[in-house]
Short mmCIF file of C-alpha atoms in Angstrom, two decimals:
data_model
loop_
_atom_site.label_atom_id
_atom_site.label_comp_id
_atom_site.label_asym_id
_atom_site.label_seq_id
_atom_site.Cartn_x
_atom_site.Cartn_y
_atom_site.Cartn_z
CA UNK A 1 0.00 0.00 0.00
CA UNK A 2 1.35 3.45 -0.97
CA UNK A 3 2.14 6.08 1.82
CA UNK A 4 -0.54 7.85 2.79
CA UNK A 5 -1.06 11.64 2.28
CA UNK A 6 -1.62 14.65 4.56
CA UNK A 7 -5.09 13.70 3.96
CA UNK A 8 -4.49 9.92 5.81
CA UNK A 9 -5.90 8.32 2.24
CA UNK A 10 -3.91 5.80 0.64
CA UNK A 11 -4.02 3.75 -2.55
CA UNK A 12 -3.39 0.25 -3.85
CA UNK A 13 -4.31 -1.94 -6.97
CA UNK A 14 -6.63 -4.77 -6.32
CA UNK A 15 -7.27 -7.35 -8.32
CA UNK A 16 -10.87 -8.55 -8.33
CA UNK A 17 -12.83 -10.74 -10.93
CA UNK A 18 -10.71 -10.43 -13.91
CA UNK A 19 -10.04 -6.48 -13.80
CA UNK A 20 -7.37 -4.65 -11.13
CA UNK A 21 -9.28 -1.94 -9.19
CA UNK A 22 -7.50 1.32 -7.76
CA UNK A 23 -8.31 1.54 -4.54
CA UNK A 24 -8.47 5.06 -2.56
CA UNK A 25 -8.99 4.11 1.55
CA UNK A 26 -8.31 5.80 4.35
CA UNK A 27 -9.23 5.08 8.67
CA UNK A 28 -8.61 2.28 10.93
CA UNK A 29 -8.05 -1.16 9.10
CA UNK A 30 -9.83 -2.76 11.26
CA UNK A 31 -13.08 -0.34 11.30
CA UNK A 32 -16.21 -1.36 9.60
CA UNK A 33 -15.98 -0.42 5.82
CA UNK A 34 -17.83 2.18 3.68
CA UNK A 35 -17.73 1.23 0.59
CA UNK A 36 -17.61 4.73 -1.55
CA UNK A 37 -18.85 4.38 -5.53
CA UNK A 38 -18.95 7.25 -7.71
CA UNK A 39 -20.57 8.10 -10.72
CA UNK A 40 -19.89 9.84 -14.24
CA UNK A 41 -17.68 11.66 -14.87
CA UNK A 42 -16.09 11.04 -11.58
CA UNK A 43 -13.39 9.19 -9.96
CA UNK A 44 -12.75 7.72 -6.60
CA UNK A 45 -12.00 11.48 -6.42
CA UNK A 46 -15.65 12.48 -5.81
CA UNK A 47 -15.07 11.18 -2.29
CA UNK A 48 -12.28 13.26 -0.90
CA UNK A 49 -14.33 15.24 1.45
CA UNK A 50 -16.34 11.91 2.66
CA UNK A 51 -13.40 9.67 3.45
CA UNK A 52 -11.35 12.09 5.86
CA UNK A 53 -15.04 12.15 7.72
CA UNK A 54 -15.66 8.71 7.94
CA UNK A 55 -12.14 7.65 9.00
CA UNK A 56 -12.56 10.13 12.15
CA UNK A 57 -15.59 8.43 12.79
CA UNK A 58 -13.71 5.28 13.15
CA UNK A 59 -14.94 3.77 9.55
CA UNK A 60 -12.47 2.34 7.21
CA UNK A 61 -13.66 4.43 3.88
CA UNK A 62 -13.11 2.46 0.36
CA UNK A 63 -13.51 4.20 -2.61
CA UNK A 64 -12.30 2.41 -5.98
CA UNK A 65 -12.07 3.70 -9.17
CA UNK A 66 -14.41 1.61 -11.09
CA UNK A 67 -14.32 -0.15 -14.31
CA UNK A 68 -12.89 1.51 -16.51
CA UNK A 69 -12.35 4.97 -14.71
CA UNK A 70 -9.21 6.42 -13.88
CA UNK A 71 -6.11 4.10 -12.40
CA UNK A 72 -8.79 1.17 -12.48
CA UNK A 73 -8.51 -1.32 -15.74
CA UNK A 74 -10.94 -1.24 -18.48
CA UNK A 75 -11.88 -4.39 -20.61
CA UNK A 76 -10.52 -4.99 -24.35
CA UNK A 77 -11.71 -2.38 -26.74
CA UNK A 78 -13.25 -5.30 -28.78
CA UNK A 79 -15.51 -6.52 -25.58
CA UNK A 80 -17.48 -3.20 -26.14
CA UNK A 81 -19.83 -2.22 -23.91
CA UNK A 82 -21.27 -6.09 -22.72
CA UNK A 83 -18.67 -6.04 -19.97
CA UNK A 84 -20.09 -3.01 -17.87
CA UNK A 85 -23.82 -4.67 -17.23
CA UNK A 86 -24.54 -4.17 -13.76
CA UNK A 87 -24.01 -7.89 -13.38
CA UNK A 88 -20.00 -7.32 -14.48
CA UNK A 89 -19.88 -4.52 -12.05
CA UNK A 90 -21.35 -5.68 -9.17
CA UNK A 91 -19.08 -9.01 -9.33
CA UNK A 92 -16.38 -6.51 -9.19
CA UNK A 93 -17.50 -5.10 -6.03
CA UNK A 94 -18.69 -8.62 -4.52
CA UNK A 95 -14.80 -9.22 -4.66
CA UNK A 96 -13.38 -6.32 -3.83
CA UNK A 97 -15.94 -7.01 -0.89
CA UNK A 98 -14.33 -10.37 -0.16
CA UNK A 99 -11.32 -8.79 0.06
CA UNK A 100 -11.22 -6.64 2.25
CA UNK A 101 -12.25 -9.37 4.97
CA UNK A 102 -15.31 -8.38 5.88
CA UNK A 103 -18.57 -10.32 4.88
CA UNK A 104 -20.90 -7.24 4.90
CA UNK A 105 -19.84 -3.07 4.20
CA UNK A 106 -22.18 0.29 4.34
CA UNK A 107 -22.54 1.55 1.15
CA UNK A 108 -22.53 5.06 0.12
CA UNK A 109 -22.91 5.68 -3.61
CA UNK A 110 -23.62 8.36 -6.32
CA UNK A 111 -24.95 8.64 -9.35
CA UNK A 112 -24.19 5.33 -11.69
CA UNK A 113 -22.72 4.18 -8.23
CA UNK A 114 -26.07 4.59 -7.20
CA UNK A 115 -27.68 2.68 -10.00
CA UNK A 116 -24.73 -0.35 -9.02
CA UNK A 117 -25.34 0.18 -5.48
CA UNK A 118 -29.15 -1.17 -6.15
CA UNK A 119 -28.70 -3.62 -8.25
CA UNK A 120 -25.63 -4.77 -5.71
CA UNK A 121 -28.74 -4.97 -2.78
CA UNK A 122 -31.05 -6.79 -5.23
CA UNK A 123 -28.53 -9.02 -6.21
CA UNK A 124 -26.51 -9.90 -3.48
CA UNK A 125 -28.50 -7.75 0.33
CA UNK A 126 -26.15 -10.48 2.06
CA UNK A 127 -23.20 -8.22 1.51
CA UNK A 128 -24.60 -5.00 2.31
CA UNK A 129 -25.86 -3.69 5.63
CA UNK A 130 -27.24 -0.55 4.77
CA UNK A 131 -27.29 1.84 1.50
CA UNK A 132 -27.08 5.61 1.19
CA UNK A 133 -27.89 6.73 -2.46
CA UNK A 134 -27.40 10.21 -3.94
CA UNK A 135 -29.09 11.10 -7.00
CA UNK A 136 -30.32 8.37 -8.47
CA UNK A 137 -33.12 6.37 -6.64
CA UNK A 138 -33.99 2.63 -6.62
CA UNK A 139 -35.89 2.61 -10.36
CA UNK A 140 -38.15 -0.49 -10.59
CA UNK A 141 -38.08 -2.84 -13.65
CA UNK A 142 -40.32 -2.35 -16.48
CA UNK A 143 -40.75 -4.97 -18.12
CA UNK A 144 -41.73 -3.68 -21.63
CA UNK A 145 -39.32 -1.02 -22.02
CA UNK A 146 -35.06 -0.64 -21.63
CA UNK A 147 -34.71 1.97 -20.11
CA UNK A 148 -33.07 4.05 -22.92
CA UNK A 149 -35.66 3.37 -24.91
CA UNK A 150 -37.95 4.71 -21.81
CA UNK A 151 -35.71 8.09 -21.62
CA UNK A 152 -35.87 8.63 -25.34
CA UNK A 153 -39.62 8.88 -25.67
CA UNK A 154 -39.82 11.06 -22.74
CA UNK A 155 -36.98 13.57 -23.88
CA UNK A 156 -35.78 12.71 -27.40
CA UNK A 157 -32.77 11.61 -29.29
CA UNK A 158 -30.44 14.47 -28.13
CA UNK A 159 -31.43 13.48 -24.43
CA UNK A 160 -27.57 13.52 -22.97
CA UNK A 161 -28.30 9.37 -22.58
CA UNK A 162 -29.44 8.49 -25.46
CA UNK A 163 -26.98 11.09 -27.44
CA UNK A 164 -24.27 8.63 -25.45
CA UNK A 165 -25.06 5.50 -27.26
CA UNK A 166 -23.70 5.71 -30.24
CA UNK A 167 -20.05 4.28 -30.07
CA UNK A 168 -17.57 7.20 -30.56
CA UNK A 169 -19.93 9.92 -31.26
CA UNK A 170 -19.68 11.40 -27.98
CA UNK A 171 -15.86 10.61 -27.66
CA UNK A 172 -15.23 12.25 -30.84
CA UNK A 173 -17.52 15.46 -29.06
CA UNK A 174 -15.62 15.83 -26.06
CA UNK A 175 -12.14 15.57 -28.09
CA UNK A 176 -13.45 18.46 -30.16
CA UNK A 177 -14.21 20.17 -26.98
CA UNK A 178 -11.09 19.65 -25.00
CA UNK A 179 -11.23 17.26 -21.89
CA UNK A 180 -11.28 20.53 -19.39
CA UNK A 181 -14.02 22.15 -20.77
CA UNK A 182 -16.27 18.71 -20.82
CA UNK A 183 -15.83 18.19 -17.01
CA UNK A 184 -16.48 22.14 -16.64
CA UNK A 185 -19.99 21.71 -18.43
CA UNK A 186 -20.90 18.30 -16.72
CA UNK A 187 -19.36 20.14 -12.95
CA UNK A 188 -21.59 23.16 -13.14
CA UNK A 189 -24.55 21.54 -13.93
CA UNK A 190 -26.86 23.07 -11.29
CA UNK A 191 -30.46 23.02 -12.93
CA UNK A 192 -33.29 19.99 -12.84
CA UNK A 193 -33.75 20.54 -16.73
CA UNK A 194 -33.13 17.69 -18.56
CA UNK A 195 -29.52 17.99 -20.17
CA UNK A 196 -29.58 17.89 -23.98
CA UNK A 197 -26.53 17.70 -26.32
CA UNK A 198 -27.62 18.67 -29.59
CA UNK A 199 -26.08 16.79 -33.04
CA UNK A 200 -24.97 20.00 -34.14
CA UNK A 201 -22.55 20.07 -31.01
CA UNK A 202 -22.25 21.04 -27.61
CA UNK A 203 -20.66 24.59 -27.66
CA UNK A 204 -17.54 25.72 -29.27
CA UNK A 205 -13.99 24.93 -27.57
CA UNK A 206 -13.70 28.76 -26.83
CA UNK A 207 -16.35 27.96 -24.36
CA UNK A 208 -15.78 29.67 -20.82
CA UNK A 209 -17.32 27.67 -18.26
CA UNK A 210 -16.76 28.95 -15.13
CA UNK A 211 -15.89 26.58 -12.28
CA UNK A 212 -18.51 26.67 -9.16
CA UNK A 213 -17.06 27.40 -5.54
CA UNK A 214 -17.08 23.99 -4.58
CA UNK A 215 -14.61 22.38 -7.56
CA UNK A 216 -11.07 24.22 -7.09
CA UNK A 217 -8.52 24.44 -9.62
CA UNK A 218 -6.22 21.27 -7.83
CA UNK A 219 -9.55 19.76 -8.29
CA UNK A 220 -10.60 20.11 -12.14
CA UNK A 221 -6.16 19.81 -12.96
CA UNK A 222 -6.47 16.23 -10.92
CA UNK A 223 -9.91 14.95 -12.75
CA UNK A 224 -9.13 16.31 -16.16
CA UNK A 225 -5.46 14.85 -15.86
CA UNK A 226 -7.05 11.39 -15.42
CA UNK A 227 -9.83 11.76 -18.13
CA UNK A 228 -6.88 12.60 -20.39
CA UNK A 229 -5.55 9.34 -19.45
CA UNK A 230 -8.08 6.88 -20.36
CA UNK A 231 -10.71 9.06 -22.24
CA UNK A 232 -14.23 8.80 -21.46
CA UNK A 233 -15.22 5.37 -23.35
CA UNK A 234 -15.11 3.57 -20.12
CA UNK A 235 -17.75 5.68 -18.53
CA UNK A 236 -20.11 5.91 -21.32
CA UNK A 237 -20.19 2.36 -22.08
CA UNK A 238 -21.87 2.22 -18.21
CA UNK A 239 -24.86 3.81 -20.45
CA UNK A 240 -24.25 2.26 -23.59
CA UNK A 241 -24.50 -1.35 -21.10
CA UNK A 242 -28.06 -0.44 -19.56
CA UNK A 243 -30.32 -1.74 -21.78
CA UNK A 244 -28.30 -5.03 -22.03
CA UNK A 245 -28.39 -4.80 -18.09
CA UNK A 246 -32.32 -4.63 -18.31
CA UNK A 247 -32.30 -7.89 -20.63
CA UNK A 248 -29.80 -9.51 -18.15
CA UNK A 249 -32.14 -8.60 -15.06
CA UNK A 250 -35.54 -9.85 -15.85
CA UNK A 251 -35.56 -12.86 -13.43
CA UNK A 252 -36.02 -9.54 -10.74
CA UNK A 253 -39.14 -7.86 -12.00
CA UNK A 254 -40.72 -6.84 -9.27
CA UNK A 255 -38.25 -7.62 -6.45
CA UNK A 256 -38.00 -5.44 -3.68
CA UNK A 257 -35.01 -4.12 -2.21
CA UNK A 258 -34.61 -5.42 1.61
CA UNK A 259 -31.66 -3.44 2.34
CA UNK A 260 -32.19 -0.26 5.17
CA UNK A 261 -31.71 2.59 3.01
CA UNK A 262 -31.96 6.78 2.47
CA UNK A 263 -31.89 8.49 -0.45
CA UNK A 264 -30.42 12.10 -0.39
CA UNK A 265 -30.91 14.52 -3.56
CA UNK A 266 -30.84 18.05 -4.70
CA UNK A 267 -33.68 19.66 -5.99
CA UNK A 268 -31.27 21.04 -8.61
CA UNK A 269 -30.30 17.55 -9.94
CA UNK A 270 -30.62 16.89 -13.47
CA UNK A 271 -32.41 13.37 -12.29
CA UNK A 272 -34.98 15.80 -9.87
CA UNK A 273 -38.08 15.50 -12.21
CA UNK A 274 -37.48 12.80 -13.95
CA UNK A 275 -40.70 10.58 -13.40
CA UNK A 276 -39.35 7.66 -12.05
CA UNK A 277 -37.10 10.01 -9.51
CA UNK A 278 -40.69 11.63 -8.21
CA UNK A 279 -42.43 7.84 -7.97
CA UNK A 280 -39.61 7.39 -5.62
CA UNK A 281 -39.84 10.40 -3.70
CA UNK A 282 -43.29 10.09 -3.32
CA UNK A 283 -43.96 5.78 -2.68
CA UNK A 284 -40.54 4.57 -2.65
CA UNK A 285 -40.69 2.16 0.73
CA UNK A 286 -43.50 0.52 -1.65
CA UNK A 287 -40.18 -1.06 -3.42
CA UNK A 288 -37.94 -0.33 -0.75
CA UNK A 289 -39.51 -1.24 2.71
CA UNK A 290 -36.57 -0.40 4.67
CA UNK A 291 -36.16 2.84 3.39
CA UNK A 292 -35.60 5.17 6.38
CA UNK A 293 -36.84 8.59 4.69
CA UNK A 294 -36.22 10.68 1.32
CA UNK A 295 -33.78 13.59 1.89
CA UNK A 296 -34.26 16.51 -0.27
CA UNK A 297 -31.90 19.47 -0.07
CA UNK A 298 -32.38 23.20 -1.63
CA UNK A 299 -30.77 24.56 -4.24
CA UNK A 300 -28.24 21.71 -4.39
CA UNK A 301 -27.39 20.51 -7.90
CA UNK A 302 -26.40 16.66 -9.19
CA UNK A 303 -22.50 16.61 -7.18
CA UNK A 304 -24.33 16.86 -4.35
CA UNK A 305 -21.76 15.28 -2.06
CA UNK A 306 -19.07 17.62 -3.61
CA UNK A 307 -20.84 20.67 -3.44
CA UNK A 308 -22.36 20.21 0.36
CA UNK A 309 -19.85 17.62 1.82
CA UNK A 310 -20.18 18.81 5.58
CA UNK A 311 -24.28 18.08 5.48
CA UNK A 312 -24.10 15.09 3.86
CA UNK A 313 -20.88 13.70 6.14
CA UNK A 314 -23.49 13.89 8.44
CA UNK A 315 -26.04 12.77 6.77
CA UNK A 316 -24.14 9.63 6.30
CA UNK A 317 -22.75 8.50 9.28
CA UNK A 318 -25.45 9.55 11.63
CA UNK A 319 -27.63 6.98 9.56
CA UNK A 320 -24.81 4.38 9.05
CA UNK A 321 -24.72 4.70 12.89
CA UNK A 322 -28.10 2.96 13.68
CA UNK A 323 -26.80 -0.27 11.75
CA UNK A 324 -23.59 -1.09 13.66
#
C-alpha cells in the first residue's frame, strides 16, 4: 500500500474478478468499511471530502475507481460495452468485498454508483448492511421497455443518454471540446432541466465555463489529468450497457429491495423530475420497505456530495450509525 497523504488516504491496486481496481482508503483497518462508488464523470475522487469524515468516525472508507475509470482497468476495446452490465460490475465489487475481509460493508454511492449500489442490494442484500444513495433512486423494472428506450420517448434523441449510445460519437464530441471544458460543463450543472446535447454540437472549444465554488482548480487539474488518461469510453459504455443490463435482469421484475436505506438529492439535480425520480420520492418504501426517509436538499445541484460535503458527512454516518 502506498504512503498515505496529509489527507491519511492511501491507494493500492486490487485485483478482483478479472479487472485490477484502484483503490483510494483511508481510517482504521480494522473499522467497519464504507464502501464509496462514484458516478460519471467522476473518480474515486468524488469522495475526498467523505473519506477524511468517515475515517474520524472510526470507519475504514473504500472508494475504488471503477471499471474503466481512472487508475482502475478497463476491458478490451473489442468486448465493447457487454462487460459493464450491472451484473459485471457488481461481481467486481462482490470481490473487492471479499477482500477486504469483511462479509458485509455500508454503502454510500452516487450517481451510476447509485444505480450499481441497487442492483448490488437486489442481487446480493447479504453483503450490504445498509445503503445511502445520492441522485439516483432505486428505479423499478419495467418490463416492456429498456430503459433508454424509456428516456428517449420522454426527452428525445439528443437526451444527454441516449446522445451517449452511439459508439464514438460522444468521444469524438468531447475531443473536439477539449477534456477541461467537458468536465467544466458536466461540474456546473446546477439546474433539474433535462440535459440535452444537440447533433450539431455542444458549444464551441472557446467555451468559458466557469468553475462553481465547490470544484477548485487542484480539483478540475487532478480529474481532467485522469480523463486525459483513459478518455471517457469507459464511462459511457456504463450507459451504452443499460439496456443489455435490463435484458440480463428480468428474473427480478418486481423484487424489492430489503436493504435499510436513504436516499439524499438536490432539488437542482438533473435526475430531480425525472418521473421515475418523483415515484420514488413520493412511494418509494413501496419497493424499498426499509427505506428510512427521502432527503431533499435546496438549491443543491447533481454533485451533491461535492458541493455540500459537511451536510451530507453527516447525513451519512449519523444513519450508518443505527446499523452497527
Amino acid at each position: 500500500m502506498a504512503a498515505a497523504g496529509d489527507d491519511g488516504i492511501t491507494h493500492r491496486v486490487v485485483e478482483v474478478n478479472g479487472v485490477r481496481l484502484h483503490v483510494a482508503e483511508a481510517g482504521p483497518a480494522g473499522g467497519p468499511v464504507a464502501l464509496l462508488l462514484h458516478g460519471f464523470p467522476e473518480l474515486w475522487y468524488t469522495w475526498r471530502h467523505q473519506m477524511p469524515a468517515l475515517a474520524a468516525a472510526g470507519y475504514r472508507a473504500v472508494a475504488p475507481d471503477l471499471r474503466g475509470y481512472g487508475g482502475s482497468d478497463a476491458p478490451a476495446p473489442a468486448a465493447g460495452a457487454q462487460q459493464y452490465t450491472a451484473l459485471h460490475v457488481v461481481g467486481d465489487l462482490v470481490a473487492l468485498v471479499d477482500s477486504l475481509g469483511h462479509d458485509r460493508v455500508f454503502v454510500v454511492a452516487h450517481d451510476w454508483g447509485a444505480i450499481l449500489a441497487w442492483y448490488l442490494c437486489q442481487f446480493r442484500p447479504d453483503k450490504v448492511i445498509s445503503l445511502a444513495a445520492l441522485s439516483v433512486p432505486y428505479v423499478r423494472r419495467d418490463p416492456a421497455l429498456a430503459p433508454v428506450d424509456a428516456l428517449r420517448s420522454l426527452y428525445g434523441d439528443e437526451y444527454y443518454i441516449c446522445r451517449f449510445q452511439e459508439p464514438g460519437a460522444m468521444e469524438a464530441e468531447f475531443a473536439r471540446l477539449g477534456t477541461e471544458l467537458v468536465l467544466r460543463k458536466f461540474l456546473s450543472l446546477r439546474t433539474a432541466d433535462p440535459l440535452f446535447i444537440p447533433y450539431s454540437g455542444w458549444g464551441s472549444p472557446d467555451d468559458e465555463v466557469p468553475l462553481p465554488s465547490w470544484i477548485s482548480d487542484e480539483d478540475i487539474k487532478y480529474y481532467t489529468s485522469e480523463f486525459e488518461k483513459t478518455g471517457f469510453t469507459g464511462g459511457l459504455n456504463y450507459y451504452r450497457a443499460w439496456d443489455k443490463t435490463w435484458e440480463l435482469t428480468a428474473p427480478w421484475s418486481g423484487a424489492k429491495i430489503n436493504v435499510p436505506a436513504k436516499f439524499i438529492i438536490g432539488d437542482l439535480d438533473l435526475t430531480y423530475r425525472i418521473p421515475t425520480t418523483q415515484e420514488f420520492i413520493c412511494k418509494g418504501d413501496e419497493f424499498v420497505p426499509l427505506l428510512e426517509d427521502v432527503v431533499i436538499m435546496k438549491d443543491v445541484g447533481h454533485f451533491i456530495n461535492e458541493e455540500k460535503p459537511n451536510e451530507i458527512n453527516e447525513l451519512i454516518i449519523n444513519f450508518i450509525k443505527k446499523f452497527e
